[in-house]
PDB file of C-alpha atoms in Angstrom:
ATOM      1  CA  ALA A 240     -14.526  -5.198   8.001  1.00 67.00           C
ATOM      2  CA  GLN A 241     -11.835  -2.500   7.830  1.00 73.00           C
ATOM      3  CA  LYS A 242     -11.983   0.052   4.929  1.00 88.00           C
ATOM      4  CA  ILE A 243     -10.479   2.798   3.902  1.00 93.00           C
ATOM      5  CA  THR A 244     -11.971   6.116   2.057  1.00 95.00           C
ATOM      6  CA  GLN A 245     -10.396   8.791   0.165  1.00 96.00           C
ATOM      7  CA  THR A 246     -13.253  10.338  -1.188  1.00 95.00           C
ATOM      8  CA  GLN A 247     -10.654  13.007  -3.516  1.00 94.00           C
ATOM      9  CA  PRO A 248     -10.050  11.477  -6.696  1.00 92.00           C
ATOM     10  CA  GLY A 249      -7.462  14.686  -7.909  1.00 95.00           C
ATOM     11  CA  MET A 250      -6.991  17.489  -6.478  1.00 95.00           C
ATOM     12  CA  PHE A 251      -5.062  20.659  -7.558  1.00 96.00           C
ATOM     13  CA  VAL A 252      -2.675  22.888  -5.218  1.00 97.00           C
ATOM     14  CA  GLN A 253      -1.043  25.996  -5.444  1.00 97.00           C
ATOM     15  CA  GLU A 254       3.011  26.166  -5.219  1.00 97.00           C
ATOM     16  CA  LYS A 255       3.782  26.642  -1.947  1.00 97.00           C
ATOM     17  CA  GLU A 256       0.385  26.308  -0.538  1.00 97.00           C
ATOM     18  CA  ALA A 257      -0.698  24.130   2.145  1.00 97.00           C
ATOM     19  CA  VAL A 258      -3.412  21.226   1.225  1.00 97.00           C
ATOM     20  CA  THR A 259      -5.258  18.557   3.041  1.00 98.00           C
ATOM     21  CA  LEU A 260      -6.089  15.397   1.804  1.00 98.00           C
ATOM     22  CA  ASP A 261      -8.605  13.657   3.118  1.00 98.00           C
ATOM     23  CA  CYS A 262      -8.644   9.947   4.628  1.00 97.00           C
ATOM     24  CA  THR A 263     -11.447   8.533   6.730  1.00 97.00           C
ATOM     25  CA  TYR A 264     -11.482   4.533   8.097  1.00 95.00           C
ATOM     26  CA  ASP A 265     -13.676   2.455   9.534  1.00 92.00           C
ATOM     27  CA  THR A 266     -12.719  -0.573  11.974  1.00 88.00           C
ATOM     28  CA  SER A 267     -14.103  -1.566  15.292  1.00 86.00           C
ATOM     29  CA  ASP A 268     -11.225  -2.783  16.756  1.00 86.00           C
ATOM     30  CA  PRO A 269      -8.841  -0.154  19.220  1.00 87.00           C
ATOM     31  CA  SER A 270      -5.714  -0.841  17.860  1.00 87.00           C
ATOM     32  CA  TYR A 271      -4.741   0.021  14.400  1.00 90.00           C
ATOM     33  CA  GLY A 272      -2.010   2.067  12.749  1.00 92.00           C
ATOM     34  CA  LEU A 273      -2.670   4.532   9.942  1.00 95.00           C
ATOM     35  CA  PHE A 274      -0.248   5.110   7.428  1.00 96.00           C
ATOM     36  CA  TRP A 275       0.189   7.625   4.071  1.00 98.00           C
ATOM     37  CA  TYR A 276       2.084   6.431   1.061  1.00 98.00           C
ATOM     38  CA  LYS A 277       3.499   8.926  -2.230  1.00 98.00           C
ATOM     39  CA  GLN A 278       3.307   7.457  -5.208  1.00 97.00           C
ATOM     40  CA  PRO A 279       5.141   9.533  -7.878  1.00 96.00           C
ATOM     41  CA  SER A 280       4.864   8.990 -11.744  1.00 94.00           C
ATOM     42  CA  SER A 281       7.988   6.538 -11.500  1.00 94.00           C
ATOM     43  CA  GLY A 282       5.684   4.604  -9.539  1.00 93.00           C
ATOM     44  CA  GLU A 283       7.379   3.368  -6.515  1.00 94.00           C
ATOM     45  CA  MET A 284       5.671   3.491  -2.976  1.00 96.00           C
ATOM     46  CA  ILE A 285       7.474   5.614  -0.674  1.00 96.00           C
ATOM     47  CA  PHE A 286       6.408   5.823   3.084  1.00 96.00           C
ATOM     48  CA  LEU A 287       5.594   9.484   4.685  1.00 97.00           C
ATOM     49  CA  ILE A 288       4.129   9.176   8.254  1.00 97.00           C
ATOM     50  CA  TYR A 289       2.416   7.568  10.488  1.00 95.00           C
ATOM     51  CA  GLN A 290       0.054   7.539  13.313  1.00 95.00           C
ATOM     52  CA  GLY A 291      -1.288   4.984  15.770  1.00 92.00           C
ATOM     53  CA  SER A 292      -4.632   4.851  17.182  1.00 91.00           C
ATOM     54  CA  TYR A 293      -3.554   5.322  20.737  1.00 91.00           C
ATOM     55  CA  ASP A 294      -0.604   8.251  20.135  1.00 91.00           C
ATOM     56  CA  GLN A 295      -2.007  11.314  21.716  1.00 90.00           C
ATOM     57  CA  GLN A 296      -0.497  13.582  19.381  1.00 94.00           C
ATOM     58  CA  ASN A 297      -0.822  14.130  15.476  1.00 95.00           C
ATOM     59  CA  ALA A 298       2.416  12.705  13.668  1.00 95.00           C
ATOM     60  CA  THR A 299       4.445  15.448  12.017  1.00 96.00           C
ATOM     61  CA  GLU A 300       7.646  14.342   9.385  1.00 95.00           C
ATOM     62  CA  GLY A 301       8.722  17.206   7.919  1.00 96.00           C
ATOM     63  CA  ARG A 302       6.376  19.375   5.572  1.00 97.00           C
ATOM     64  CA  TYR A 303       3.683  15.923   6.294  1.00 97.00           C
ATOM     65  CA  SER A 304       1.473  16.157   9.225  1.00 97.00           C
ATOM     66  CA  LEU A 305      -1.636  14.160   9.866  1.00 97.00           C
ATOM     67  CA  ASN A 306      -4.527  15.701  11.074  1.00 96.00           C
ATOM     68  CA  PHE A 307      -5.733  12.430  13.493  1.00 96.00           C
ATOM     69  CA  GLN A 308      -9.689  12.587  14.877  1.00 96.00           C
ATOM     70  CA  LYS A 309     -10.194   9.611  16.392  1.00 94.00           C
ATOM     71  CA  ALA A 310     -14.155   9.691  17.277  1.00 94.00           C
ATOM     72  CA  ARG A 311     -14.641  10.817  13.400  1.00 95.00           C
ATOM     73  CA  LYS A 312     -12.249   7.993  12.358  1.00 95.00           C
ATOM     74  CA  SER A 313     -10.448  10.600   9.842  1.00 97.00           C
ATOM     75  CA  ALA A 314      -6.722  10.733   9.210  1.00 97.00           C
ATOM     76  CA  ASN A 315      -6.100  13.401   7.077  1.00 98.00           C
ATOM     77  CA  LEU A 316      -3.149  14.453   5.503  1.00 98.00           C
ATOM     78  CA  VAL A 317      -1.654  18.303   5.363  1.00 98.00           C
ATOM     79  CA  ILE A 318       1.397  19.049   2.971  1.00 97.00           C
ATOM     80  CA  SER A 319       3.015  22.651   3.980  1.00 96.00           C
ATOM     81  CA  ALA A 320       4.486  24.483   1.475  1.00 96.00           C
ATOM     82  CA  SER A 321       3.545  22.340  -1.595  1.00 97.00           C
ATOM     83  CA  GLN A 322       6.563  21.547  -4.023  1.00 97.00           C
ATOM     84  CA  LEU A 323       6.250  20.359  -7.240  1.00 97.00           C
ATOM     85  CA  GLY A 324       7.783  17.377  -6.503  1.00 97.00           C
ATOM     86  CA  ASP A 325       5.018  16.726  -4.728  1.00 98.00           C
ATOM     87  CA  SER A 326       2.632  15.956  -7.294  1.00 98.00           C
ATOM     88  CA  ALA A 327       1.839  12.536  -7.225  1.00 97.00           C
ATOM     89  CA  MET A 328      -0.491   9.971  -6.222  1.00 97.00           C
ATOM     90  CA  TYR A 329      -1.415   9.693  -2.263  1.00 98.00           C
ATOM     91  CA  PHE A 330      -2.772   6.649  -0.291  1.00 97.00           C
ATOM     92  CA  CYS A 331      -4.085   6.267   2.930  1.00 97.00           C
ATOM     93  CA  ALA A 332      -3.441   2.507   4.644  1.00 95.00           C
ATOM     94  CA  MET A 333      -4.678   0.960   8.175  1.00 93.00           C
ATOM     95  CA  ARG A 334      -2.516  -1.613   9.365  1.00 90.00           C
ATOM     96  CA  GLY A 335      -4.896  -3.347  12.329  1.00 80.00           C
ATOM     97  CA  GLY A 336      -8.594  -4.445  12.852  1.00 64.00           C
ATOM     98  CA  ASN A 337      -9.202  -8.077  13.235  1.00 63.00           C
ATOM     99  CA  ASN A 338      -6.251  -8.964  11.550  1.00 68.00           C
ATOM    100  CA  PHE A 339      -2.876  -6.953  12.662  1.00 68.00           C
ATOM    101  CA  ASN A 340      -1.121  -8.009   9.919  1.00 75.00           C
ATOM    102  CA  LYS A 341      -3.325  -7.106   7.061  1.00 83.00           C
ATOM    103  CA  PHE A 342      -3.031  -3.755   5.296  1.00 89.00           C
ATOM    104  CA  TYR A 343      -5.931  -1.924   3.560  1.00 90.00           C
ATOM    105  CA  PHE A 344      -5.448   0.349   1.189  1.00 93.00           C
ATOM    106  CA  GLY A 345      -7.712   3.619  -0.045  1.00 93.00           C
ATOM    107  CA  SER A 346      -8.024   4.118  -3.613  1.00 93.00           C
ATOM    108  CA  GLY A 347      -5.620   6.985  -3.483  1.00 95.00           C
ATOM    109  CA  THR A 348      -5.709  11.039  -4.132  1.00 96.00           C
ATOM    110  CA  LYS A 349      -4.091  12.378  -7.464  1.00 96.00           C
ATOM    111  CA  LEU A 350      -2.689  15.706  -6.177  1.00 97.00           C
ATOM    112  CA  ASN A 351      -1.186  18.189  -8.979  1.00 97.00           C
ATOM    113  CA  VAL A 352       0.358  20.973  -7.695  1.00 97.00           C
ATOM    114  CA  LYS A 353       0.767  23.960  -9.968  1.00 97.00           C
ATOM    115  CA  PRO A 354       3.688  26.656 -10.498  1.00 95.00           C
TER     116      PRO A 354
ATOM    117  CA  ASN R 145      20.595  -3.342   1.254  1.00 64.00           C
ATOM    118  CA  ALA R 146      18.383  -3.981  -1.564  1.00 75.00           C
ATOM    119  CA  GLY R 147      15.029  -3.832   0.416  1.00 93.00           C
ATOM    120  CA  VAL R 148      12.315  -5.607  -1.414  1.00 96.00           C
ATOM    121  CA  THR R 149      12.747  -6.943  -5.264  1.00 96.00           C
ATOM    122  CA  GLN R 150      10.678  -7.648  -7.329  1.00 96.00           C
ATOM    123  CA  THR R 151      11.190  -9.230 -11.151  1.00 95.00           C
ATOM    124  CA  PRO R 152      10.820  -8.995 -13.624  1.00 96.00           C
ATOM    125  CA  LYS R 153       9.360  -5.266 -14.040  1.00 95.00           C
ATOM    126  CA  PHE R 154       7.176  -5.533 -17.309  1.00 96.00           C
ATOM    127  CA  GLN R 155       5.601  -8.795 -18.480  1.00 96.00           C
ATOM    128  CA  VAL R 156       3.431  -9.593 -21.873  1.00 97.00           C
ATOM    129  CA  LEU R 157       0.895 -12.571 -21.284  1.00 97.00           C
ATOM    130  CA  LYS R 158      -0.916 -14.547 -24.120  1.00 97.00           C
ATOM    131  CA  THR R 159      -4.176 -15.402 -22.632  1.00 97.00           C
ATOM    132  CA  GLY R 160      -4.207 -18.695 -21.254  1.00 97.00           C
ATOM    133  CA  GLN R 161      -0.161 -18.554 -20.515  1.00 97.00           C
ATOM    134  CA  SER R 162       1.033 -18.966 -16.936  1.00 96.00           C
ATOM    135  CA  MET R 163       3.654 -17.465 -15.339  1.00 96.00           C
ATOM    136  CA  THR R 164       5.145 -16.368 -11.905  1.00 97.00           C
ATOM    137  CA  LEU R 165       6.195 -13.135 -10.651  1.00 97.00           C
ATOM    138  CA  GLN R 166       9.086 -13.238  -8.498  1.00 97.00           C
ATOM    139  CA  CYS R 167       9.393 -11.271  -4.951  1.00 97.00           C
ATOM    140  CA  ALA R 168      12.252 -11.943  -2.797  1.00 97.00           C
ATOM    141  CA  GLN R 169      13.293  -9.276   0.821  1.00 97.00           C
ATOM    142  CA  ASP R 170      16.482  -9.099   2.653  1.00 95.00           C
ATOM    143  CA  MET R 171      15.282  -7.725   5.701  1.00 93.00           C
ATOM    144  CA  ASN R 172      14.104 -10.881   7.593  1.00 92.00           C
ATOM    145  CA  HIS R 173      10.379  -9.724   7.594  1.00 92.00           C
ATOM    146  CA  GLU R 174       7.523 -12.318   8.722  1.00 91.00           C
ATOM    147  CA  TYR R 175       4.866 -10.683   6.689  1.00 92.00           C
ATOM    148  CA  MET R 176       4.725 -10.717   2.729  1.00 94.00           C
ATOM    149  CA  SER R 177       1.791  -9.538   0.674  1.00 95.00           C
ATOM    150  CA  TRP R 178       0.661  -8.941  -3.190  1.00 97.00           C
ATOM    151  CA  TYR R 179      -1.115  -6.224  -4.127  1.00 97.00           C
ATOM    152  CA  ARG R 180      -2.665  -5.214  -7.482  1.00 97.00           C
ATOM    153  CA  GLN R 181      -3.358  -1.993  -8.427  1.00 96.00           C
ATOM    154  CA  ASP R 182      -5.846  -0.669 -11.253  1.00 93.00           C
ATOM    155  CA  PRO R 183      -7.078   2.980 -12.022  1.00 85.00           C
ATOM    156  CA  GLY R 184      -9.453   4.549  -9.330  1.00 81.00           C
ATOM    157  CA  MET R 185      -9.523   1.284  -7.370  1.00 83.00           C
ATOM    158  CA  GLY R 186      -6.168   2.040  -5.008  1.00 88.00           C
ATOM    159  CA  LEU R 187      -4.118  -1.639  -4.082  1.00 93.00           C
ATOM    160  CA  ARG R 188      -6.282  -4.347  -3.429  1.00 93.00           C
ATOM    161  CA  LEU R 189      -4.540  -7.686  -1.325  1.00 93.00           C
ATOM    162  CA  ILE R 190      -4.526 -10.687  -3.443  1.00 96.00           C
ATOM    163  CA  HIS R 191      -2.818 -13.236  -0.740  1.00 96.00           C
ATOM    164  CA  TYR R 192      -0.471 -12.664   1.941  1.00 94.00           C
ATOM    165  CA  SER R 193       1.952 -14.785   4.343  1.00 94.00           C
ATOM    166  CA  VAL R 194       3.043 -14.181   7.931  1.00 90.00           C
ATOM    167  CA  GLY R 195       5.814 -16.427   8.044  1.00 91.00           C
ATOM    168  CA  ALA R 196       7.318 -19.437   5.965  1.00 93.00           C
ATOM    169  CA  GLY R 197       4.665 -22.020   5.297  1.00 94.00           C
ATOM    170  CA  ILE R 198       1.601 -19.944   5.781  1.00 93.00           C
ATOM    171  CA  THR R 199      -0.388 -18.414   3.047  1.00 95.00           C
ATOM    172  CA  ASP R 200      -3.970 -16.780   3.269  1.00 93.00           C
ATOM    173  CA  GLN R 201      -5.850 -15.141   0.549  1.00 93.00           C
ATOM    174  CA  GLY R 202      -6.624 -11.704   0.539  1.00 91.00           C
ATOM    175  CA  GLU R 203      -9.351  -9.472  -1.243  1.00 90.00           C
ATOM    176  CA  VAL R 204      -8.788 -11.183  -4.940  1.00 95.00           C
ATOM    177  CA  PRO R 205      -7.123 -14.134  -4.713  1.00 96.00           C
ATOM    178  CA  ASN R 206      -8.940 -16.116  -7.805  1.00 96.00           C
ATOM    179  CA  GLY R 207      -6.725 -17.295 -10.585  1.00 96.00           C
ATOM    180  CA  TYR R 208      -3.822 -16.701  -8.442  1.00 97.00           C
ATOM    181  CA  ASN R 209      -1.323 -19.181  -6.400  1.00 97.00           C
ATOM    182  CA  VAL R 210       1.402 -18.210  -3.620  1.00 97.00           C
ATOM    183  CA  SER R 211       3.643 -20.072  -1.415  1.00 96.00           C
ATOM    184  CA  ARG R 212       6.130 -19.220   0.802  1.00 97.00           C
ATOM    185  CA  SER R 213       9.002 -21.992   1.556  1.00 96.00           C
ATOM    186  CA  THR R 214      11.261 -19.234   2.875  1.00 96.00           C
ATOM    187  CA  THR R 215      11.406 -15.982   4.786  1.00 95.00           C
ATOM    188  CA  GLU R 216      12.830 -14.425   1.908  1.00 96.00           C
ATOM    189  CA  ASP R 217      10.515 -15.288  -0.832  1.00 97.00           C
ATOM    190  CA  PHE R 218       7.375 -14.827  -1.620  1.00 98.00           C
ATOM    191  CA  PRO R 219       6.104 -16.043  -5.491  1.00 98.00           C
ATOM    192  CA  LEU R 220       3.066 -15.435  -7.112  1.00 98.00           C
ATOM    193  CA  ARG R 221       1.547 -17.643 -10.040  1.00 97.00           C
ATOM    194  CA  LEU R 222      -0.917 -16.357 -12.500  1.00 96.00           C
ATOM    195  CA  LEU R 223      -2.176 -20.218 -13.338  1.00 91.00           C
ATOM    196  CA  SER R 224      -3.959 -19.169 -16.811  1.00 96.00           C
ATOM    197  CA  ALA R 225      -3.693 -15.802 -17.593  1.00 96.00           C
ATOM    198  CA  ALA R 226      -6.668 -13.756 -18.467  1.00 97.00           C
ATOM    199  CA  PRO R 227      -7.136  -9.481 -19.743  1.00 96.00           C
ATOM    200  CA  SER R 228      -8.653  -9.060 -16.251  1.00 96.00           C
ATOM    201  CA  GLN R 229      -5.588  -9.809 -14.743  1.00 97.00           C
ATOM    202  CA  THR R 230      -3.510  -6.896 -16.644  1.00 97.00           C
ATOM    203  CA  SER R 231      -2.612  -4.871 -13.585  1.00 97.00           C
ATOM    204  CA  VAL R 232       0.651  -3.428 -12.049  1.00 97.00           C
ATOM    205  CA  TYR R 233       1.763  -5.737  -9.412  1.00 98.00           C
ATOM    206  CA  PHE R 234       3.173  -5.165  -5.777  1.00 97.00           C
ATOM    207  CA  CYS R 235       5.134  -7.346  -3.669  1.00 97.00           C
ATOM    208  CA  ALA R 236       5.054  -6.235   0.197  1.00 96.00           C
ATOM    209  CA  SER R 237       7.108  -6.903   2.988  1.00 94.00           C
ATOM    210  CA  SER R 238       6.733  -5.809   6.730  1.00 92.00           C
ATOM    211  CA  SER R 239       8.052  -6.870  10.170  1.00 87.00           C
ATOM    212  CA  THR R 240       5.179  -8.090  12.451  1.00 77.00           C
ATOM    213  CA  THR R 241       7.769  -7.624  15.773  1.00 69.00           C
ATOM    214  CA  GLY R 242       7.069  -3.655  15.581  1.00 60.00           C
ATOM    215  CA  GLN R 243       3.281  -4.414  15.043  1.00 64.00           C
ATOM    216  CA  LEU R 244       0.871  -1.908  14.080  1.00 67.00           C
ATOM    217  CA  ARG R 245       3.814   0.590  13.732  1.00 76.00           C
ATOM    218  CA  THR R 246       5.827  -1.440  11.191  1.00 83.00           C
ATOM    219  CA  GLU R 247       5.053   0.140   7.755  1.00 89.00           C
ATOM    220  CA  ALA R 248       5.125  -1.986   4.495  1.00 92.00           C
ATOM    221  CA  PHE R 249       8.518  -1.652   2.059  1.00 94.00           C
ATOM    222  CA  PHE R 250       6.836  -1.794  -1.513  1.00 96.00           C
ATOM    223  CA  GLY R 251       9.039  -3.592  -4.403  1.00 96.00           C
ATOM    224  CA  GLN R 252       9.274  -1.583  -7.500  1.00 95.00           C
ATOM    225  CA  GLY R 253       6.335  -3.125  -9.113  1.00 96.00           C
ATOM    226  CA  THR R 254       5.601  -5.269 -12.208  1.00 96.00           C
ATOM    227  CA  ARG R 255       3.484  -4.078 -14.861  1.00 96.00           C
ATOM    228  CA  LEU R 256       1.443  -6.994 -16.196  1.00 97.00           C
ATOM    229  CA  THR R 257      -0.654  -6.867 -19.668  1.00 97.00           C
ATOM    230  CA  VAL R 258      -2.416  -9.603 -20.633  1.00 97.00           C
ATOM    231  CA  VAL R 259      -3.467  -9.874 -24.307  1.00 97.00           C
TER     232      VAL R 259
END
């Protein structure tokens, strides 16, 4: 069965510093996609970044980058130069495995950016 | 472009009452799904659909029914509400033509309280 694990329930980071949010996944299927979402206190789910299992390079989107280590089955989100507006819940998700239509989500990491 | 629209945003039910959470998308997405979000547990899949007339169970289907008569709509029915169904519910949709690369688009969420 597919599973996403986020081991950091909460994290603090100083404004302007970089922070890494951990995500490990478990699947036996070679084809899958990995996603990160941001959920601010207002509640909406905002898509941040995508990494495909066959992508040769780590994905980047502005201040977000994904540290993809396929052999270790990890897909950590790196946020550079943290801003106060980055304070939110962050979810790692995977699409694929034996049913490529389904998305599997981790339990989330609450990030607090301190001024 | 409305995206994914969920109604209502807030609802209070008495134990034993039934209700329907509405979800509509205007992106012609084949895949639609319902999740519930509980503290510390991330998003758990309730039911999903890959097209009109096709539905399947997710991780936590008990107490919920769905149907998909059109591509656009995917309502979630609570048959007999229980306090354990107090949660935030999200509807999400995604295209399957982009396969693994396509992210899920989320509605704004419904905060349901069962008393």
